[in-house]
Amino acid sequence: MTTNSASDKRHDNPDEVRQTGLNQGLVNYGDAGFSLFLRKAFIKGAGYSDDALNRTIVGIVNTGSGYNPCHGNAPQLIEAVKRGVMLEGGLPIEFPTISIAESFSTPTSMYLRNLMSMDTEEMIRAQPMDSVVLIGGCDKTVPAQLMGAASANLPMLELVTGAMLTSGHRGVRVGACTDCRRYWGMYRGQEIDDQEIEEVNAKLVGSVGTCSVMGTASTMACISEALGVALPGSASPPAVTADRMRVAEATGRQAVINARAGVTPDKILTEKAFENALRVLLAIGGSTNGIIHLTAIAGRMGIDIDLAAFDRMSRETPVLVDLKPSGQHYMEDLHRAGGLPTVLRELKPLLHLDAMTVTGRTLGEEIDAAPAFEQRVVHRFDAPLYPAGGIAFVRGNLAPGGAIIKQSAADARLMEHEGRAVVFEDAEDMAARIDDPTLDVTAEDVLVLKRIGPVGAPGMPEAGYLPIPRKLARQGVRDMLRISDGRMSGTAAGSIVLHVTPEAALGGPLALVENGDRIRLSVSERRLELLVDEAELARRREGWRPVALTAERGYRKLFLEQITQADQGCDFAFLRPPTIQRRVPK
Ligand code: FES
């Protein structure tokens, strides 16, 4: 029997003695000896020896699924993690949880993120293991796993599946999914025909793995590394490479070491770690979804993200990584450029170098240990790709609780803009009218979409990337100012204000916008204003009627009753700790 002394918050009773290995978390039959006897009898039926069963146990979360090509390399990763665990003298045991793939989850993967976090947390709590390796990758899976594992507080390491390879279409290098949107925009604008759009459809995804640009999956991979919960250099190796398999093996080894040393998430996920992660989110030109997910993960640790302070951080943190959608390269290029350690080295003056990582060494020590060499993907701090942070936080009478815009992937011309509102009441209304040739819209107007927030849709879908009305697309218009209470894919680009809080479905000011109103955005002043006088807004508020936000039963009922707004990470209220005592960035 192992005798590790890992601290354990999985049991609510503080007097309960920490058990390890197979004899922890016994089924309650009222006779502990019988419970262990029965458990061993069953697992021996699978051919295990006592020697194997007496080892340190590393659980491996298997999120492989036929519906999730982003996790298509899960079987190989699991094999490599198992090898690492056994090299270190431990016993690996894999187990499944929910797997969420972005393009296979209706109404939106975000609707299921919290369910996956609950599954992850409770299966870690329920089953005997001394540490856990979380294999995630596609957008919502990594945040779900980190949220659940943070709450379970068992030693853990995140292992991302890694990015897909790029491919080529008629001599042009392509990868999902910034290029997916670019080609679809060309198709809508009649620049390419039916045959070519079919052809490119088969070229965009070069292999299994996550999206090949700095979308949400790559962002969360980098954030995991920056938080210190994934091995240094583990964010960037592509899914199908030898480097990725070696990272998996090393992760398995480290999971055994950390189980024995009791390296619980609360020792890693500190305020300094979250400040480092916020810096990295900005410097990589990361997905706007990253701020929601980081808020949710931090919330599980009792830490609030102060979005106004984050915005101040944004003004002094340049975008350094030249990856789509902010730049031109792909994740495999970042890997060849040294991966995240190359970014961290440039960011050193802004980071907490004493933050601890899962290796037992500090972030600063890991940066110093990584090789430095000439490369062209990560810009120098004094010659950035974009001078200020990729994400700006704006506020005003249209978004009293705030909204965000990814300015590094937007049209600079529209960052100071006033225009006439063209309003869609919900996603169905937009789908019905956006391509109507009679739609009264010009390129200078502001497209407004309501009711795609956390409860409105529900699940805050990535519908904030409103398509350019077809009649304008055919005139060559490629960007317009667009505003909604929804999200957009991290792979998307455009002048798009997102996460307007409070959302329209809850009666936020966005609900009161009417066709023809004037809206003003000033990113330099961080303002988003509805230029309608207060008396008129009061009149509209008086007449506004909510749509019933409930369901008779099931997960949808739980979701609608418990979902929080974007500024609380869209976590379920009951999953957050009773008190939030700390606030970052300082
Ligand atoms: Fe899975 Fe992009 S769709 S990572």
Coordinates of C-alpha atoms and ligand atoms in Angstrom, one line a residue:
M1 CA 0.0 0.0 0.0
T2 CA 1.3 3.5 -0.8
T3 CA 1.7 5.9 2.0
N4 CA 1.6 9.2 0.3
S5 CA 0.6 12.3 2.3
A6 CA -1.0 14.4 -0.4
S7 CA -3.3 16.9 1.2
D8 CA -6.9 16.2 0.3
K9 CA -9.9 18.4 0.1
R10 CA -12.0 15.8 -1.7
H11 CA -13.6 14.8 1.5
D12 CA -15.6 17.5 3.3
N13 CA -14.8 16.1 6.8
P14 CA -11.5 17.6 7.9
D15 CA -11.0 14.9 10.5
E16 CA -11.1 12.1 7.9
V17 CA -7.8 10.4 7.6
R18 CA -6.3 10.7 4.0
Q19 CA -6.2 7.3 2.4
T20 CA -4.2 6.6 -0.7
G21 CA -4.1 4.2 -3.6
L22 CA -6.9 1.7 -4.0
N23 CA -8.1 2.0 -0.4
Q24 CA -9.3 5.6 -0.6
G25 CA -12.9 6.6 -1.2
L26 CA -14.4 3.3 -0.4
V27 CA -18.0 2.5 -1.3
N28 CA -20.2 2.9 1.7
Y29 CA -21.5 -0.6 2.7
G30 CA -21.1 0.1 6.4
D31 CA -18.0 -2.2 6.6
A32 CA -14.8 -0.6 5.2
G33 CA -12.9 -4.0 5.2
F34 CA -15.6 -5.6 3.1
S35 CA -15.7 -2.6 0.7
L36 CA -12.0 -2.9 0.0
F37 CA -12.2 -6.7 -0.2
L38 CA -15.0 -6.4 -2.8
R39 CA -13.2 -3.6 -4.8
K40 CA -10.0 -5.7 -5.0
A41 CA -12.0 -8.8 -6.0
F42 CA -13.6 -7.0 -8.9
I43 CA -10.4 -5.3 -10.2
K44 CA -8.5 -8.5 -9.9
G45 CA -11.0 -9.9 -12.3
A46 CA -9.4 -7.6 -14.9
G47 CA -6.1 -9.4 -14.2
Y48 CA -4.3 -7.0 -11.9
S49 CA -1.7 -8.3 -9.4
D50 CA -1.4 -7.1 -5.8
D51 CA 1.9 -5.5 -6.8
A52 CA 0.2 -3.4 -9.4
L53 CA -2.7 -2.5 -7.1
N54 CA -0.4 -1.4 -4.3
R55 CA 1.2 1.3 -6.5
T56 CA 0.5 5.1 -6.6
I57 CA -2.5 5.4 -8.8
V58 CA -2.7 7.9 -11.6
G59 CA -6.1 8.4 -13.1
I60 CA -6.1 9.4 -16.8
V61 CA -9.2 11.2 -18.1
N62 CA -10.0 9.7 -21.5
T63 CA -12.0 12.2 -23.6
G64 CA -11.5 10.4 -26.8
S65 CA -14.8 10.2 -28.8
G66 CA -15.9 9.4 -32.3
Y67 CA -17.6 12.8 -32.3
N68 CA -14.4 14.6 -31.3
P69 CA -11.7 14.6 -34.0
C70 CA -9.9 17.3 -32.0
H71 CA -9.2 14.4 -29.6
G72 CA -8.5 11.8 -32.3
N73 CA -5.0 11.1 -30.9
A74 CA -6.3 10.3 -27.4
P75 CA -5.5 6.5 -27.6
Q76 CA -1.9 7.2 -28.5
L77 CA -1.6 9.9 -25.7
I78 CA -3.1 7.5 -23.1
E79 CA -0.6 4.9 -24.1
A80 CA 2.3 7.3 -23.7
V81 CA 1.0 8.7 -20.4
K82 CA 0.7 5.1 -19.1
R83 CA 4.3 4.4 -20.1
G84 CA 5.4 7.5 -18.2
V85 CA 3.4 6.5 -15.1
M86 CA 4.9 2.9 -15.1
L87 CA 8.4 4.2 -15.7
E88 CA 8.0 6.1 -12.4
G89 CA 6.6 3.1 -10.6
G90 CA 2.9 4.0 -10.6
L91 CA -0.3 2.4 -11.8
P92 CA -2.2 4.2 -14.5
I93 CA -6.0 3.7 -14.7
E94 CA -7.9 5.5 -17.5
F95 CA -11.5 6.5 -17.2
P96 CA -13.9 8.3 -19.4
T97 CA -15.7 11.6 -19.0
I98 CA -17.9 13.7 -21.3
S99 CA -16.1 14.9 -24.4
I100 CA -17.3 18.1 -26.1
A101 CA -16.4 18.9 -29.7
E102 CA -17.0 22.4 -30.9
S103 CA -18.8 21.6 -34.1
F104 CA -20.8 18.6 -32.8
S105 CA -22.4 20.0 -29.7
T106 CA -25.8 21.7 -30.0
P107 CA -26.9 24.3 -29.1
T108 CA -23.3 25.2 -28.4
S109 CA -20.4 23.6 -26.6
M110 CA -20.5 26.3 -24.0
Y111 CA -23.9 25.0 -22.9
L112 CA -22.1 21.7 -21.8
R113 CA -18.9 23.1 -20.4
N114 CA -20.2 23.2 -16.8
L115 CA -21.7 19.8 -17.1
M116 CA -18.3 18.4 -18.2
S117 CA -16.6 20.3 -15.2
M118 CA -19.1 18.6 -12.9
D119 CA -18.5 15.2 -14.5
T120 CA -14.7 15.7 -14.2
E121 CA -14.8 16.9 -10.6
E122 CA -17.2 14.2 -9.4
M123 CA -15.4 11.3 -11.1
I124 CA -12.1 12.4 -9.6
R125 CA -13.8 12.5 -6.2
A126 CA -15.6 9.2 -6.6
Q127 CA -12.8 7.0 -7.8
P128 CA -9.6 6.0 -6.1
M129 CA -6.6 7.8 -7.5
D130 CA -3.6 9.7 -6.1
S131 CA -3.3 12.2 -9.0
V132 CA -4.9 12.7 -12.3
V133 CA -3.9 13.5 -15.9
L134 CA -6.6 15.4 -17.8
I135 CA -6.5 14.9 -21.5
G136 CA -8.3 17.8 -23.1
G137 CA -8.0 19.9 -26.2
C138 CA -11.1 21.2 -28.0
D139 CA -12.2 24.6 -26.8
K140 CA -14.4 23.9 -23.8
T141 CA -12.8 20.7 -22.6
V142 CA -9.6 22.2 -21.0
P143 CA -11.5 24.9 -19.1
A144 CA -14.1 22.3 -18.0
Q145 CA -11.3 20.0 -16.7
L146 CA -9.4 22.8 -15.0
M147 CA -12.6 24.0 -13.3
G148 CA -13.5 20.5 -12.1
A149 CA -10.0 19.6 -11.1
A150 CA -9.5 22.9 -9.2
S151 CA -12.6 22.1 -7.2
A152 CA -11.6 18.5 -6.5
N153 CA -8.1 19.7 -5.5
L154 CA -6.3 16.4 -6.2
P155 CA -2.8 16.6 -7.7
M156 CA -3.3 17.0 -11.5
L157 CA -1.7 17.9 -14.7
E158 CA -3.4 19.1 -17.9
L159 CA -2.3 17.4 -21.1
V160 CA -3.7 19.0 -24.3
T161 CA -4.1 16.9 -27.4
G162 CA -2.2 19.5 -29.5
A163 CA -2.9 21.3 -32.7
M164 CA -3.8 19.7 -36.1
L165 CA -1.4 20.0 -39.0
T166 CA -1.9 22.6 -41.7
S167 CA -2.7 21.6 -45.2
G168 CA -2.8 23.3 -48.6
H169 CA -5.5 24.5 -51.1
R170 CA -4.4 25.3 -54.7
G171 CA -0.9 26.3 -53.5
V172 CA -2.1 28.3 -50.4
R173 CA -1.4 27.0 -46.9
V174 CA -4.6 26.6 -44.9
G175 CA -5.7 25.5 -41.5
A176 CA -8.8 25.5 -39.4
C177 CA -10.5 27.6 -38.6
T178 CA -9.5 31.2 -39.5
D179 CA -9.3 30.1 -43.1
C180 CA -12.6 28.3 -42.8
R181 CA -14.2 31.7 -42.2
R182 CA -12.1 33.5 -44.8
Y183 CA -13.1 31.0 -47.5
W184 CA -16.8 31.0 -46.4
G185 CA -16.7 34.8 -46.6
M186 CA -15.3 34.6 -50.1
Y187 CA -18.1 32.1 -51.0
R188 CA -20.8 34.4 -49.7
G189 CA -19.2 37.2 -51.6
Q190 CA -19.3 35.0 -54.8
E191 CA -15.5 35.2 -55.1
I192 CA -15.3 31.4 -55.2
D193 CA -17.9 28.9 -56.6
D194 CA -19.6 25.8 -55.3
Q195 CA -16.9 23.5 -56.6
E196 CA -14.1 25.4 -54.9
I197 CA -15.8 25.6 -51.6
E198 CA -16.3 21.8 -51.6
E199 CA -12.7 21.4 -52.5
V200 CA -11.4 23.6 -49.7
N201 CA -13.7 21.9 -47.3
A202 CA -11.6 18.7 -47.6
K203 CA -8.3 20.7 -47.1
L204 CA -8.9 22.9 -44.1
V205 CA -8.2 20.2 -41.4
G206 CA -4.9 18.5 -42.1
S207 CA -5.1 15.9 -39.3
V208 CA -6.6 15.1 -36.0
G209 CA -6.0 17.7 -33.3
T210 CA -7.2 21.1 -32.3
C211 CA -7.6 24.2 -34.5
S212 CA -4.2 25.2 -35.9
V213 CA -4.4 28.9 -35.1
M214 CA -4.6 30.9 -31.9
G215 CA -8.2 30.0 -31.3
T216 CA -9.7 29.0 -28.0
A217 CA -8.1 25.6 -27.9
S218 CA -4.6 26.9 -28.5
T219 CA -5.3 29.8 -26.1
M220 CA -6.3 27.4 -23.3
A221 CA -3.3 25.2 -24.1
C222 CA -1.0 28.3 -23.6
I223 CA -2.9 29.4 -20.5
S224 CA -2.6 25.9 -19.0
E225 CA 1.2 26.2 -19.4
A226 CA 1.3 29.8 -18.1
L227 CA -0.8 28.8 -15.1
G228 CA 1.8 26.1 -14.3
V229 CA -0.7 23.2 -14.5
A230 CA 0.8 21.7 -17.7
L231 CA 4.5 20.9 -18.4
P232 CA 6.7 23.6 -19.8
G233 CA 6.7 23.5 -23.6
S234 CA 3.6 21.3 -23.7
A235 CA 1.2 23.7 -25.3
S236 CA 2.6 23.8 -28.8
P237 CA 3.6 20.3 -30.1
P238 CA 1.1 19.3 -32.9
A239 CA -1.2 16.4 -32.1
V240 CA 0.5 13.8 -34.4
T241 CA 4.1 14.4 -33.6
A242 CA 6.7 12.6 -31.6
D243 CA 7.2 15.7 -29.4
R244 CA 3.5 15.4 -28.4
M245 CA 3.9 11.8 -27.4
R246 CA 7.1 12.6 -25.4
V247 CA 5.2 15.3 -23.6
A248 CA 2.5 12.8 -22.7
E249 CA 5.1 10.3 -21.3
A250 CA 6.7 13.1 -19.3
T251 CA 3.3 14.1 -18.0
G252 CA 2.6 10.6 -16.8
R253 CA 6.0 10.5 -14.9
Q254 CA 5.3 13.9 -13.3
A255 CA 1.8 12.8 -12.2
V256 CA 3.4 10.1 -10.1
I257 CA 6.0 12.4 -8.6
N258 CA 3.3 15.0 -7.8
A259 CA 1.0 12.4 -6.2
R260 CA 3.8 11.5 -3.9
A261 CA 4.7 15.1 -3.1
G262 CA 1.1 16.2 -2.6
V263 CA 1.2 19.0 -5.2
T264 CA -2.4 19.9 -5.1
P265 CA -3.9 22.6 -7.5
D266 CA -4.2 25.2 -4.7
K267 CA -0.4 25.3 -4.5
I268 CA -0.2 26.1 -8.3
L269 CA -3.4 28.1 -9.0
T270 CA -2.5 31.2 -7.0
E271 CA -3.2 34.8 -7.7
K272 CA 0.3 35.1 -9.3
A273 CA -0.5 32.2 -11.6
F274 CA -3.7 33.9 -12.8
E275 CA -1.9 37.2 -13.3
N276 CA 0.7 35.4 -15.4
A277 CA -2.1 33.7 -17.4
L278 CA -3.9 37.0 -18.1
R279 CA -0.6 38.5 -19.4
V280 CA -0.1 35.5 -21.6
L281 CA -3.7 35.7 -22.9
L282 CA -3.0 39.2 -24.0
A283 CA 0.5 38.6 -25.4
I284 CA -0.5 35.7 -27.6
G285 CA -3.5 37.6 -29.0
G286 CA -5.6 34.9 -27.4
S287 CA -9.2 34.1 -27.8
T288 CA -11.8 36.3 -26.2
N289 CA -13.3 33.1 -24.7
G290 CA -10.1 32.8 -22.7
I291 CA -11.2 35.6 -20.4
I292 CA -14.5 33.9 -19.6
H293 CA -12.8 30.5 -19.0
L294 CA -10.0 32.1 -16.8
T295 CA -12.7 33.9 -14.8
A296 CA -14.5 30.6 -14.2
I297 CA -11.3 28.7 -13.2
A298 CA -10.2 31.5 -10.9
G299 CA -13.7 31.6 -9.4
R300 CA -13.3 28.0 -8.4
M301 CA -10.2 29.0 -6.4
G302 CA -12.1 31.9 -4.8
I303 CA -10.4 34.5 -7.0
D304 CA -12.3 37.2 -8.9
I305 CA -11.0 38.6 -12.2
D306 CA -11.2 42.4 -12.1
L307 CA -12.0 43.3 -15.8
A308 CA -11.2 47.0 -15.4
A309 CA -7.8 46.1 -13.9
F310 CA -7.3 43.5 -16.7
D311 CA -7.9 46.3 -19.2
R312 CA -5.1 48.4 -17.5
M313 CA -2.9 45.3 -17.8
S314 CA -3.9 45.1 -21.5
R315 CA -2.7 48.6 -22.2
E316 CA 0.9 47.7 -21.1
T317 CA 1.0 44.2 -22.6
P318 CA 1.8 44.0 -26.3
V319 CA 0.7 41.2 -28.7
L320 CA 3.9 39.3 -29.5
V321 CA 2.7 36.1 -31.2
D322 CA 2.3 36.4 -35.0
L323 CA -0.4 33.7 -35.3
K324 CA -3.8 33.8 -37.1
P325 CA -6.3 35.4 -36.5
S326 CA -4.2 38.4 -35.3
G327 CA -1.2 37.5 -37.5
Q328 CA -0.1 35.1 -40.2
H329 CA 1.4 31.9 -38.7
Y330 CA 0.0 28.6 -37.3
M331 CA 0.6 26.7 -34.1
E332 CA 3.1 24.3 -35.7
D333 CA 5.2 27.4 -36.5
L334 CA 5.0 28.6 -32.8
H335 CA 6.2 25.1 -31.9
R336 CA 9.2 25.4 -34.2
A337 CA 9.9 28.8 -32.7
G338 CA 10.3 27.3 -29.2
G339 CA 6.6 27.3 -28.1
L340 CA 5.3 29.2 -25.2
P341 CA 8.7 29.5 -23.4
T342 CA 9.8 31.8 -26.2
V343 CA 6.8 34.0 -25.5
L344 CA 7.4 33.9 -21.7
R345 CA 11.1 34.9 -22.1
E346 CA 10.0 38.1 -23.9
L347 CA 7.3 38.7 -21.3
K348 CA 9.7 38.1 -18.4
P349 CA 9.7 41.7 -17.0
L350 CA 5.9 41.5 -16.6
L351 CA 5.6 38.0 -15.1
H352 CA 5.7 36.7 -11.6
L353 CA 8.8 34.5 -12.1
D354 CA 8.4 32.9 -8.6
A355 CA 5.1 31.3 -9.4
M356 CA 5.3 27.6 -8.9
T357 CA 4.6 25.0 -11.6
V358 CA 3.8 21.3 -11.6
T359 CA 7.4 20.5 -12.2
G360 CA 8.3 21.7 -8.7
R361 CA 10.3 24.5 -10.3
T362 CA 9.3 28.1 -10.7
L363 CA 8.1 29.6 -13.9
G364 CA 11.3 31.7 -14.0
E365 CA 13.5 28.6 -13.6
E366 CA 11.6 26.9 -16.5
I367 CA 12.0 30.0 -18.7
D368 CA 15.8 30.0 -18.0
A369 CA 16.0 26.3 -18.8
A370 CA 14.4 26.6 -22.2
P371 CA 16.7 27.1 -25.3
A372 CA 16.7 30.6 -26.9
F373 CA 17.3 31.0 -30.6
E374 CA 16.5 33.3 -33.5
Q375 CA 13.0 32.8 -34.9
R376 CA 10.3 34.9 -36.6
V377 CA 7.0 33.9 -35.0
V378 CA 7.3 35.5 -31.6
H379 CA 8.1 39.2 -31.8
R380 CA 10.5 40.9 -29.4
F381 CA 9.0 42.9 -26.6
D382 CA 10.4 46.1 -28.0
A383 CA 9.1 45.4 -31.5
P384 CA 5.6 43.8 -31.0
L385 CA 3.1 42.7 -33.5
Y386 CA 0.5 45.0 -31.9
P387 CA 1.5 47.6 -29.3
A388 CA -1.3 47.0 -26.7
G389 CA -3.0 43.9 -25.5
G390 CA -5.2 42.0 -27.9
I391 CA -8.4 42.4 -25.8
A392 CA -9.9 45.7 -24.6
F393 CA -12.6 46.0 -22.0
V394 CA -15.2 48.7 -22.8
R395 CA -18.1 50.0 -20.7
G396 CA -20.9 52.5 -21.1
N397 CA -24.7 52.9 -20.9
L398 CA -25.0 50.0 -23.5
A399 CA -22.9 47.7 -21.3
P400 CA -22.9 48.8 -17.7
G401 CA -21.3 45.5 -16.7
G402 CA -18.8 45.7 -19.5
A403 CA -18.1 44.2 -22.9
I404 CA -14.9 43.2 -24.7
I405 CA -13.4 43.6 -28.2
K406 CA -10.4 41.8 -29.7
Q407 CA -8.8 44.9 -31.1
S408 CA -5.7 43.0 -32.4
A409 CA -8.0 41.2 -34.9
A410 CA -10.2 44.1 -35.7
D411 CA -10.2 46.9 -38.4
A412 CA -8.4 49.8 -36.8
R413 CA -10.7 52.2 -38.7
L414 CA -13.7 50.9 -36.8
M415 CA -12.2 51.2 -33.3
E416 CA -13.5 54.8 -33.2
H417 CA -16.9 54.7 -34.8
E418 CA -20.4 56.0 -34.6
G419 CA -23.2 54.4 -36.7
R420 CA -26.8 53.6 -37.0
A421 CA -28.0 50.4 -35.3
V422 CA -29.4 47.6 -37.5
V423 CA -31.1 45.4 -34.9
F424 CA -31.8 41.7 -34.9
E425 CA -34.0 40.5 -31.9
D426 CA -32.4 37.1 -31.7
A427 CA -30.4 34.5 -33.8
E428 CA -33.5 33.3 -35.7
D429 CA -34.4 36.9 -36.6
M430 CA -30.9 37.4 -37.9
A431 CA -30.9 34.1 -39.9
A432 CA -34.2 35.1 -41.5
R433 CA -33.2 38.7 -42.5
I434 CA -29.4 39.1 -42.8
D435 CA -29.3 38.1 -46.4
D436 CA -32.6 39.8 -47.4
P437 CA -31.8 42.0 -50.4
T438 CA -34.2 44.6 -49.0
L439 CA -32.5 44.9 -45.6
D440 CA -31.8 48.5 -45.0
V441 CA -28.1 48.4 -44.2
T442 CA -24.8 50.1 -45.2
A443 CA -21.2 49.3 -44.3
E444 CA -21.2 52.2 -41.9
D445 CA -24.0 50.8 -39.8
V446 CA -23.7 48.9 -36.6
L447 CA -25.1 45.3 -36.6
V448 CA -26.7 44.5 -33.2
L449 CA -27.8 41.0 -32.2
K450 CA -29.8 40.4 -29.0
R451 CA -30.5 37.4 -26.9
I452 CA -27.4 35.3 -27.5
G453 CA -26.1 35.7 -24.0
P454 CA -25.6 33.0 -21.3
V455 CA -29.4 32.5 -20.7
G456 CA -30.7 34.1 -23.9
A457 CA -29.7 31.4 -26.4
P458 CA -29.1 29.6 -24.0
G459 CA -25.4 28.9 -23.6
M460 CA -23.9 32.1 -25.1
P461 CA -23.2 30.6 -28.6
E462 CA -20.4 31.8 -30.8
A463 CA -22.9 33.7 -32.9
G464 CA -21.3 37.1 -32.1
Y465 CA -19.4 36.8 -35.3
L466 CA -22.4 38.1 -37.3
P467 CA -22.0 37.5 -41.0
I468 CA -21.7 40.5 -43.2
P469 CA -25.1 40.9 -45.0
R470 CA -24.8 39.2 -48.3
K471 CA -25.6 42.3 -50.4
L472 CA -22.7 44.1 -48.7
A473 CA -20.4 41.1 -48.9
R474 CA -21.0 41.1 -52.7
Q475 CA -19.8 44.7 -52.8
G476 CA -16.6 43.7 -51.1
V477 CA -17.4 44.7 -47.6
R478 CA -15.4 42.4 -45.3
D479 CA -15.8 44.0 -41.8
M480 CA -18.4 46.0 -40.0
L481 CA -18.9 47.0 -36.3
R482 CA -21.0 44.3 -34.7
I483 CA -22.3 44.1 -31.1
S484 CA -23.9 41.3 -29.2
D485 CA -24.2 39.6 -25.8
G486 CA -22.7 36.4 -27.2
R487 CA -19.2 35.1 -27.9
M488 CA -17.2 34.4 -31.0
S489 CA -14.8 31.7 -31.9
G490 CA -11.2 32.4 -31.1
T491 CA -10.4 31.7 -34.7
A492 CA -12.5 34.5 -35.9
A493 CA -11.5 38.1 -36.7
G494 CA -13.4 41.3 -37.1
S495 CA -14.6 44.5 -35.4
I496 CA -16.8 42.7 -33.0
V497 CA -18.0 43.7 -29.5
L498 CA -18.9 40.7 -27.4
H499 CA -20.1 39.6 -23.9
V500 CA -22.3 42.7 -23.5
T501 CA -23.3 42.5 -19.8
P502 CA -26.0 42.3 -18.5
E503 CA -27.4 40.4 -21.4
A504 CA -30.5 41.3 -23.3
A505 CA -32.6 38.4 -22.1
L506 CA -32.2 39.7 -18.6
G507 CA -33.3 43.2 -19.6
G508 CA -29.9 44.7 -20.0
P509 CA -29.7 47.9 -22.0
L510 CA -29.0 45.9 -25.2
A511 CA -32.6 44.8 -25.0
L512 CA -33.7 48.4 -25.5
V513 CA -31.8 49.2 -28.7
E514 CA -34.0 49.9 -31.7
N515 CA -33.4 50.2 -35.4
G516 CA -32.0 53.6 -36.3
D517 CA -30.5 54.4 -32.8
R518 CA -27.0 55.8 -32.9
I519 CA -24.3 53.8 -31.2
R520 CA -20.8 55.0 -30.5
L521 CA -17.7 52.9 -29.8
S522 CA -14.4 54.4 -28.7
V523 CA -11.8 51.9 -27.9
S524 CA -9.3 54.6 -27.0
E525 CA -11.7 55.9 -24.4
R526 CA -13.0 52.3 -23.6
R527 CA -16.6 53.5 -24.1
L528 CA -19.6 51.9 -25.7
E529 CA -22.6 54.2 -25.7
L530 CA -26.2 54.1 -26.9
L531 CA -26.9 57.7 -28.0
V532 CA -30.5 57.7 -26.8
D533 CA -31.6 60.0 -24.0
E534 CA -32.4 58.6 -20.6
A535 CA -36.1 59.5 -20.7
E536 CA -36.6 57.6 -23.9
L537 CA -34.7 54.6 -22.5
A538 CA -36.9 54.7 -19.4
R539 CA -40.0 54.7 -21.6
R540 CA -38.7 51.6 -23.5
R541 CA -37.7 49.9 -20.3
E542 CA -41.2 50.3 -19.0
G543 CA -42.6 48.5 -22.1
W544 CA -40.0 45.7 -22.1
R545 CA -41.3 42.2 -21.2
P546 CA -39.0 39.3 -20.4
V547 CA -39.4 36.0 -22.2
A548 CA -39.9 33.2 -19.7
L549 CA -36.5 31.7 -18.8
T550 CA -37.2 28.3 -17.5
A551 CA -37.5 24.7 -18.5
E552 CA -39.7 22.0 -17.0
R553 CA -36.9 19.6 -16.2
G554 CA -33.4 18.3 -16.8
Y555 CA -30.1 19.9 -17.4
R556 CA -31.7 22.8 -19.2
K557 CA -33.7 23.7 -16.1
L558 CA -30.5 23.6 -14.0
F559 CA -28.7 25.6 -16.6
L560 CA -31.2 28.4 -16.7
E561 CA -31.5 28.6 -13.0
Q562 CA -27.8 28.6 -12.2
I563 CA -25.9 30.2 -15.1
T564 CA -24.0 33.3 -14.2
Q565 CA -23.1 36.2 -16.5
A566 CA -19.8 36.5 -18.4
D567 CA -18.2 38.6 -15.7
Q568 CA -18.5 35.5 -13.4
G569 CA -17.2 33.2 -16.1
C570 CA -20.6 31.8 -16.9
D571 CA -20.1 29.2 -14.2
F572 CA -23.1 27.8 -12.3
A573 CA -23.6 29.8 -9.2
F574 CA -23.7 26.7 -7.0
L575 CA -20.3 25.5 -8.3
R576 CA -18.6 28.6 -7.1
P577 CA -17.3 28.8 -3.6
P578 CA -19.5 30.6 -1.1
T579 CA -17.1 33.5 -0.8
I580 CA -14.8 35.1 -3.3
Q581 CA -12.0 36.6 -1.2
R582 CA -9.3 37.6 -3.6
R583 CA -9.2 39.8 -6.7
V584 CA -6.7 39.9 -9.6
P585 CA -5.0 41.5 -11.4
K586 CA -3.8 43.8 -8.6
Ligands
FES1 FE1 -12.0 21.6 -31.7 FE2 -11.3 24.0 -32.9 S1 -13.0 22.7 -33.2 S2 -10.3 22.9 -31.3

